[in-house]
XYZ file of C-alpha atoms in Angstrom:
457
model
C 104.660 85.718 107.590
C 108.730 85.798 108.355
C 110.719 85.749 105.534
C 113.081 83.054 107.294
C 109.703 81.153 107.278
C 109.010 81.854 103.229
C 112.798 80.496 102.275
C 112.417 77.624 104.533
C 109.620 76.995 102.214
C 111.205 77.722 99.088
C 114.408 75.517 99.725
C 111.725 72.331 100.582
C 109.371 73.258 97.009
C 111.958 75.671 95.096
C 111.616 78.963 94.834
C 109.670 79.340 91.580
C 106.774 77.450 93.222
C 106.481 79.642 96.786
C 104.618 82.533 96.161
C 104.279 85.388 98.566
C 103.802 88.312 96.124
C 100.728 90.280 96.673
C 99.077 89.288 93.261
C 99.440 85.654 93.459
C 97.908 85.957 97.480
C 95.429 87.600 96.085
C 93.976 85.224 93.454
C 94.626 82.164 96.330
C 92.553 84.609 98.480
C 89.144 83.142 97.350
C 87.368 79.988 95.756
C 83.825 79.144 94.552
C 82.069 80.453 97.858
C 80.223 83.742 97.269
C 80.873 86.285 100.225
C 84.163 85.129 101.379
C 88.210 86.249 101.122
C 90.925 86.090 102.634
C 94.555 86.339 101.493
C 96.901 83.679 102.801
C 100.299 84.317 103.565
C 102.312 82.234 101.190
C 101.543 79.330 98.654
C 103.644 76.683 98.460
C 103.314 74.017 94.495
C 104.910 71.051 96.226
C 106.064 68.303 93.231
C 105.402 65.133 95.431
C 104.549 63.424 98.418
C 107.792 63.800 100.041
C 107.626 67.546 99.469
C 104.270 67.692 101.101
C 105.784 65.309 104.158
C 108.271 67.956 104.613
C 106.130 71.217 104.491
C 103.904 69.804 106.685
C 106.544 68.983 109.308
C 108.269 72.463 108.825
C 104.750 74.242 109.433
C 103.783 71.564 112.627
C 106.686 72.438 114.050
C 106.804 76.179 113.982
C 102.676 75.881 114.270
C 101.840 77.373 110.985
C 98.576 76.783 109.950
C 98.060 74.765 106.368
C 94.957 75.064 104.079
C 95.362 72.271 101.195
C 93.815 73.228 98.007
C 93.199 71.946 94.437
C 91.636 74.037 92.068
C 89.360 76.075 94.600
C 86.478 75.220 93.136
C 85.133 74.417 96.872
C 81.379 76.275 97.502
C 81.679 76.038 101.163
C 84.712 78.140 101.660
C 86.974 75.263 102.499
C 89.965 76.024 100.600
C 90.348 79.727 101.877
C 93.050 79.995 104.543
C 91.205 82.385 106.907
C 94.410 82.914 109.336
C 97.256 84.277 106.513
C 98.291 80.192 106.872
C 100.181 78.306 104.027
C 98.183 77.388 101.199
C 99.166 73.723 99.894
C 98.081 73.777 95.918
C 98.474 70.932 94.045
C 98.367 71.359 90.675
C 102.034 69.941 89.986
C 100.671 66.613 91.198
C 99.113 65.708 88.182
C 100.184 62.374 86.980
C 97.772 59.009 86.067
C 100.339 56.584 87.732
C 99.027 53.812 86.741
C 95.356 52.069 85.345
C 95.648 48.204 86.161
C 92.875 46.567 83.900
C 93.696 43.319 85.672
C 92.506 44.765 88.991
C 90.218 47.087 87.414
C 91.640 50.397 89.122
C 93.612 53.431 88.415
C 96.263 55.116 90.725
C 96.746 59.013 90.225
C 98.066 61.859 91.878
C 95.664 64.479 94.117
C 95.765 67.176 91.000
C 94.419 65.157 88.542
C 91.656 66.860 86.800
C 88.742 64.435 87.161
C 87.464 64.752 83.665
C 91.067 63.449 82.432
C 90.672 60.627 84.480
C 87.466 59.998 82.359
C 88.666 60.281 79.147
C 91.672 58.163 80.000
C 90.351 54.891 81.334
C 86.990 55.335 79.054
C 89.749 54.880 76.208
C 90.795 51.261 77.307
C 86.711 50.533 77.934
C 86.593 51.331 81.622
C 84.493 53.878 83.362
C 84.844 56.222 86.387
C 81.634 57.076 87.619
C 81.925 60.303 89.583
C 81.231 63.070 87.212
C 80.717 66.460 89.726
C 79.694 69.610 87.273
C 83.170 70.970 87.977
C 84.816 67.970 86.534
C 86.535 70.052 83.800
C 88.406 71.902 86.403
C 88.141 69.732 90.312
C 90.748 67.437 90.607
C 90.782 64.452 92.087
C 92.364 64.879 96.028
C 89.245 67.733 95.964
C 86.652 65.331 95.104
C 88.233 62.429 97.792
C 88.231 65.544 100.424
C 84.591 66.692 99.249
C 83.263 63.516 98.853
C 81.432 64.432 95.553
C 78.994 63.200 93.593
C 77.378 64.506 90.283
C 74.953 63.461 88.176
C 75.455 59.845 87.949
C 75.385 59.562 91.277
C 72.161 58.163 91.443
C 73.297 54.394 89.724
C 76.843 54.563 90.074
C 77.144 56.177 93.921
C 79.984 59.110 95.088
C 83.485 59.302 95.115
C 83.139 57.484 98.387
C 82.392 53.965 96.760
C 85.088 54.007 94.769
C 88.322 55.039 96.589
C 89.991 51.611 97.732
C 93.142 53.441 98.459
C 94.915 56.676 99.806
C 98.351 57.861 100.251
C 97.537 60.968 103.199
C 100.375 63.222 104.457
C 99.414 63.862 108.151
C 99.854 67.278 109.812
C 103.018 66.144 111.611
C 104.564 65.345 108.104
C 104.118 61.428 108.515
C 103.052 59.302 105.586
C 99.759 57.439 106.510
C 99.149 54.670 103.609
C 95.509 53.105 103.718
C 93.614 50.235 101.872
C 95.128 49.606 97.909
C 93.945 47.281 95.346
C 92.101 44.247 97.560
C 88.440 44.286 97.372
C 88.180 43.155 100.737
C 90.264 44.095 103.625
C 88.975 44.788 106.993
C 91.930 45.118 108.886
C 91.207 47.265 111.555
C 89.104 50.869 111.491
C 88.533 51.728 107.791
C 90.356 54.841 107.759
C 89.718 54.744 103.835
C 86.137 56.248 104.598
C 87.344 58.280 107.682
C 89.170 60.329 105.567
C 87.235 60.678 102.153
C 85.234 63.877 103.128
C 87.646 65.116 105.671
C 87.800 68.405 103.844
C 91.607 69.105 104.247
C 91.148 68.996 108.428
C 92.698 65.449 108.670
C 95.405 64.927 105.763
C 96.670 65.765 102.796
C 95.894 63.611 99.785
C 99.069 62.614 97.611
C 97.983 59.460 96.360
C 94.497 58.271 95.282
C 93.949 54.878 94.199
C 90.312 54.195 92.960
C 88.019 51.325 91.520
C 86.921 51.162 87.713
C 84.230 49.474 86.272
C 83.315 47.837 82.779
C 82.277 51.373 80.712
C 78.310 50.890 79.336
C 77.646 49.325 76.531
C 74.849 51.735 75.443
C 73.042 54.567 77.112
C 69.947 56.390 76.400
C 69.042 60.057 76.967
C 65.652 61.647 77.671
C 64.049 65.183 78.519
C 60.852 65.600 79.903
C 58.763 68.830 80.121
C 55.973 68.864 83.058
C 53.559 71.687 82.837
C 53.153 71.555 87.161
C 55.869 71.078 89.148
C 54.096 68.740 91.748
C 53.868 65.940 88.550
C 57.727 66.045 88.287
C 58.502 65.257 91.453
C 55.906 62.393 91.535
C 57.534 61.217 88.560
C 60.875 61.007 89.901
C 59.096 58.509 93.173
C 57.588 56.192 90.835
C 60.174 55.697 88.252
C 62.113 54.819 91.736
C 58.853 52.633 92.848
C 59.047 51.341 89.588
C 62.553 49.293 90.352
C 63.975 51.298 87.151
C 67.252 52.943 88.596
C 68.831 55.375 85.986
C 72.005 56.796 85.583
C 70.976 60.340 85.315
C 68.066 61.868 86.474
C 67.875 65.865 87.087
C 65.621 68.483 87.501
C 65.021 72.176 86.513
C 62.512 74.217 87.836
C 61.096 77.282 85.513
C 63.433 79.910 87.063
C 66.665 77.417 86.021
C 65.034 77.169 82.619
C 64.533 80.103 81.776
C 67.981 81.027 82.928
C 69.496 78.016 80.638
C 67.803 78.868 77.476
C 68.806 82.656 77.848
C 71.778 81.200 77.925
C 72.338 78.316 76.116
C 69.551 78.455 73.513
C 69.182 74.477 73.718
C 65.050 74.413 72.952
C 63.662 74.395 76.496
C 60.353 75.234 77.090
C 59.472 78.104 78.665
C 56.169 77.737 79.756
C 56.536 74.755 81.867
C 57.157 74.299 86.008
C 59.765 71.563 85.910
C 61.537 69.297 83.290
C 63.691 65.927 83.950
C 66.710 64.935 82.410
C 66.983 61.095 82.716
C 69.361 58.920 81.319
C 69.536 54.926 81.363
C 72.756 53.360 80.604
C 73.659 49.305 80.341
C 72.861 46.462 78.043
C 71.057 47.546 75.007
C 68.080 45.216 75.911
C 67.611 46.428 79.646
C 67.928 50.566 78.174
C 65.516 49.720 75.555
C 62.836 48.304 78.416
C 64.040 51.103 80.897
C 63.437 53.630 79.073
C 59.729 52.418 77.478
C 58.964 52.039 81.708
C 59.896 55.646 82.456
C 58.237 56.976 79.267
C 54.650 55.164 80.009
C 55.373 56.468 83.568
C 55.782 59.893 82.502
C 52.758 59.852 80.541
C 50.914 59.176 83.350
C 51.943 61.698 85.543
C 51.086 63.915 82.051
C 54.098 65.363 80.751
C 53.258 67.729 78.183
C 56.778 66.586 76.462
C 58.680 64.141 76.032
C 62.149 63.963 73.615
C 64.229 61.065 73.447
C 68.168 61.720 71.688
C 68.238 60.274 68.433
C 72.515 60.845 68.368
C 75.100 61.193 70.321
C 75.216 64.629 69.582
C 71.746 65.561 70.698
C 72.093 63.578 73.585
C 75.000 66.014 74.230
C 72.973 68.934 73.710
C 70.419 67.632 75.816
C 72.887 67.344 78.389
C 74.011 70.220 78.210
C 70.790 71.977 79.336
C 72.136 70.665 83.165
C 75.909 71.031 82.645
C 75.127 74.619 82.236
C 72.724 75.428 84.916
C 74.977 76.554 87.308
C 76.640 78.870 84.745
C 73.469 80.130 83.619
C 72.429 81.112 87.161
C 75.338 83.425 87.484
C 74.744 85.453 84.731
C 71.895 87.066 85.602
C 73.201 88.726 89.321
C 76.610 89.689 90.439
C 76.434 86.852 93.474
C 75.385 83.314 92.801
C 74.615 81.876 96.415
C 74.509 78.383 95.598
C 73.073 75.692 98.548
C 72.844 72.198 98.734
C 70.050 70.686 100.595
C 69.067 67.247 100.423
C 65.991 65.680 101.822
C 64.831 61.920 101.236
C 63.095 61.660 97.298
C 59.639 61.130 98.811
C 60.072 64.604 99.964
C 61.043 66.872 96.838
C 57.768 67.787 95.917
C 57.296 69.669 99.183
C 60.710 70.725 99.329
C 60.993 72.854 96.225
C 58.066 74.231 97.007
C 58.931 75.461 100.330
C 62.050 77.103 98.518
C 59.533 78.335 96.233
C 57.029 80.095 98.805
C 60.929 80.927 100.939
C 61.586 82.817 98.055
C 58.373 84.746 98.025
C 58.132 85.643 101.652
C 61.914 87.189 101.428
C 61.291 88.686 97.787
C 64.312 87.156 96.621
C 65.233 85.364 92.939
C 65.799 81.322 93.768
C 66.252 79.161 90.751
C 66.625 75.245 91.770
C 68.047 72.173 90.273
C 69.957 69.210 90.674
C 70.211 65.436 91.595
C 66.350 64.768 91.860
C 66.990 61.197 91.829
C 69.127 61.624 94.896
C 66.913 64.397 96.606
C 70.006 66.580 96.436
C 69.187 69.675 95.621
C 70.467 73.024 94.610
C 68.545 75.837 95.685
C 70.813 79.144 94.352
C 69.764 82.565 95.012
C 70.724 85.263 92.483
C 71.835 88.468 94.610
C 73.862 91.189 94.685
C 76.848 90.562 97.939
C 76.552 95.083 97.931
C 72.684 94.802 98.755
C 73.126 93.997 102.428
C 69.758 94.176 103.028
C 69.229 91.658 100.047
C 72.091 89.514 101.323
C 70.444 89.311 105.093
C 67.679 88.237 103.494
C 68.751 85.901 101.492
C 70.503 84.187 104.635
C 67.246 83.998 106.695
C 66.135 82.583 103.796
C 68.118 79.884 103.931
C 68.022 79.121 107.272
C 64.600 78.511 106.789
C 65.310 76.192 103.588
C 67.763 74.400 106.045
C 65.619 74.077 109.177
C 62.758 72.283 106.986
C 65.508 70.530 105.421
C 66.729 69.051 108.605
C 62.921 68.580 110.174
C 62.133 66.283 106.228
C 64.921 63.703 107.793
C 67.807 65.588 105.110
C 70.977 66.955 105.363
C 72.720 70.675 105.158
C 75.007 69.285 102.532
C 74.781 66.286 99.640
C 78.000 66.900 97.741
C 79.725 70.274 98.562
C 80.831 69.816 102.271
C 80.170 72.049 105.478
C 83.402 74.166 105.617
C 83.071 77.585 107.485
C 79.645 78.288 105.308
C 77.543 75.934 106.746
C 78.572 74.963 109.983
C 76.468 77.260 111.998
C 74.038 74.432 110.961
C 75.937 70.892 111.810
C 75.212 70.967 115.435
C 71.630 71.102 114.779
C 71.963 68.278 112.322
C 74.542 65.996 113.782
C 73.737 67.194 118.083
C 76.414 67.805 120.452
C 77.501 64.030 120.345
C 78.392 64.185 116.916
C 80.296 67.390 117.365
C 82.154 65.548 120.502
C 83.305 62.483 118.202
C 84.429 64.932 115.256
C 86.844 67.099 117.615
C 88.391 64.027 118.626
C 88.810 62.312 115.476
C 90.582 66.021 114.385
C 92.310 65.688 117.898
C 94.015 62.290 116.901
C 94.935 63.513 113.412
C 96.087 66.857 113.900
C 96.466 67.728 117.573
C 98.061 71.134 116.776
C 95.230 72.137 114.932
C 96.749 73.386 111.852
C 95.832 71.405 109.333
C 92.841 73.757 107.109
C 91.463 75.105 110.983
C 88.006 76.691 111.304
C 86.550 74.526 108.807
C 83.209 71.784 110.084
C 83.006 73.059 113.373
């Protein structure tokens, strides 16, 4: 990149937050996504939105490609620039602007961390739902781009029910201001939801205004242990069937466990297929009669089992057994491929075991867990990225997982996006219609093509 270019940059962001020395490209060279890196040719801290108005008009103009990023904890490659572009970071943005208990919402900035969000509002009594296992870290504008979910997703929904409002820097550097703090408003296309999961190809996030609710009164938290795998999944259906909705309910299969109590030394089992981690939140008289339903139901499907938190703290540590599953993956191989297929909940019985018997016929080490209440979930293969054979199989392997996926009435991705690692497998999901009415959408928005190219499609 031209140095004329960099000190445009710097005089737009100051100098101290343009970096273009080979150390700093190299840690914004890579993000969560196994198998991919590439160094981009400057990053660029802008402080607000005006800053990001202007870089984004300075790079339209001379045609400079722009990757926006938050804290590149993206596991579909989407916050690599791939083309020695600009990376956009946002960590400076990191201010709550504003929590309105009269309207029930809270206005922040894209770099938020999401978890601070939590703690903030929870504080004053309100609750965020959205809770994505990188919470700690993700920030906000990365969950809006990602639409994400988590583990409450389940009751509470994804990021997508709750943004009401966006302030989006467009590639031309124009400041595109959608919905706010009215509950209804149906002015016109609802470019609210056009945007949230736009993965950095149609705008930058600068603003984020989203919707709060009253927090819980009282929650409840449960782990089940199921001796054959085919019982936890019919669990999950008829605690469903059963009109009983929780707030949290996970699975593990044995491979995950295992994994987690090398790890985390919480008290799983180890000689069981599958256990569920099932919370019920509300009033204290609906948890109470929620949580006798799914224990009878459990029993009947013959858990072998069945522990119910008796504090705060043990419901913690309880917790903790899926916080850490991901973590506890990547410890045991240096390359953690981690997928995210999601099929309708009638169907996760016979999904997990087709990842099962995929796993067999490839000889490769899948552990899987995740949303079961959602049918997302999170088949992750434990390789090694300098065994290509290993690593060829473990992609045939997954375009297997993906094709059954697809053929159960699911989708190549619940919560982590497409970005350049899956989109060998959109047009097979979404047909060449779909992929028609994308390009144009991107077309309207950005029709340099600068803004985070190669990413969807």
């Amino acid at each position: 990149m031209e140095d004329s270019f960099i000190k445009a940059l710097s005089e737009i962001v100051g100098a101290q937050y343009t970096l273009s020395d080979p150390e700093s490209l190299a840690c914004y060279g890579y993000d969560s996504t196994p198998e991919l890196q590439s160094r981009p040719g400057v990053v660029v801290l802008p402080g607000n939105s005006e800053e990001i108005a202007r870089v984004m008009a300075l790079c339209e103009g001379a045609g400079v490609r722009v990757t926006p990023r938050g804290s590149g904890t993206n596991l579909s490659g989407g916050s690599i620039s791939f083309d020695s572009g600009v990376v956009l970071q946002t960590s400076r943005m990191n201010r709550i602007l504003e929590i309105d208990e009269e309207n029930l919402t809270a206005t922040v900035e894209t770099g938020v961390i999401t978890s601070t969000l939590h703690r903030e509002v929870e504080a004053k009594g309100l609750f965020y739902p959205p809770d994505p296992g990188s919470m700690n870290i993700s920030t906000m504008g990365g969950n809006v781009a990602e639409n994400s979910g988590g583990l409450r997703g389940l009751k509470y929904g994804v990021t997508d029910d709750y943004v009401m409002g966006l302030k989006t820097i467009l590639a031309n550097g124009e400041i595109l201001k959608t919905g706010g703090k009215v509950v209804k408003d149906v002015a016109g296309y609802n470019l609210n939801q056009l945007l949230v999961s736009s993965e950095g190809t149609l705008g930058v996030f600068s603003e984020i205004t989203v919707k709060l609710i009253p927090k819980p009164q009282t929650k409840k938290t449960m782990l089940v242990h199921f001796p054959q795998l085919e019982q936890a999944a019919l669990t999950v259906s008829h605690i469903i069937a059963a009109r009983i909705i929780p707030a949290t309910l996970e699975f593990l299969d044995r491979t995950t466990i295992k994994c987690v109590e090398d790890y985390a030394h919480v008290g799983l089992p180890l000689d069981v297929d599958a256990v569920l981690l099932i919370e019920v939140d509300g009033h204290p008289a609906q948890v109470e009669e929620d949580a006798a339903g799914i224990r009878s139901i459990c029993e009947r499907h013959h858990c072998s089992f069945f522990q119910t938190a008796a504090s705060t703290e043990e419901a913690l540590k309880l917790a903790t057994a899926r916080r850490v599953a991901l973590s506890a993956l990547a410890r045991v191989r240096p390359t953690t491929i981690l997928e995210d297929a999601t099929v309708p909940r009638s169907c996760i019985a016979p999904m997990v075991k087709l990842i099962q018997d995929t796993a067999k016929k490839y000889d490769l080490l899948i552990g899987t867990f995740g949303h079961a209440g959602d049918g997302n979930l999170h088949p992750t293969c434990l390789t090694d990225e300098r065994n290509p054979d290993e690593i060829k199989r473990a992609h045939q392997a997954f375009g297997e997982i993906f094709e059954a996926t697809i053929a159960m009435g699911g989708t190549i991705t619940g919560e982590h996006g497409v970005g350049v690692a899956k989109k060998k497998y959109l047009p097979k999901l979404v047909g060449e219609s779909g992929l028609k009415v994308m390009r144009g959408i991107k077309g309207a928005f950005d029709p340099r093509g600068i803004l985070n190219p190669g990413k969807i499609f």
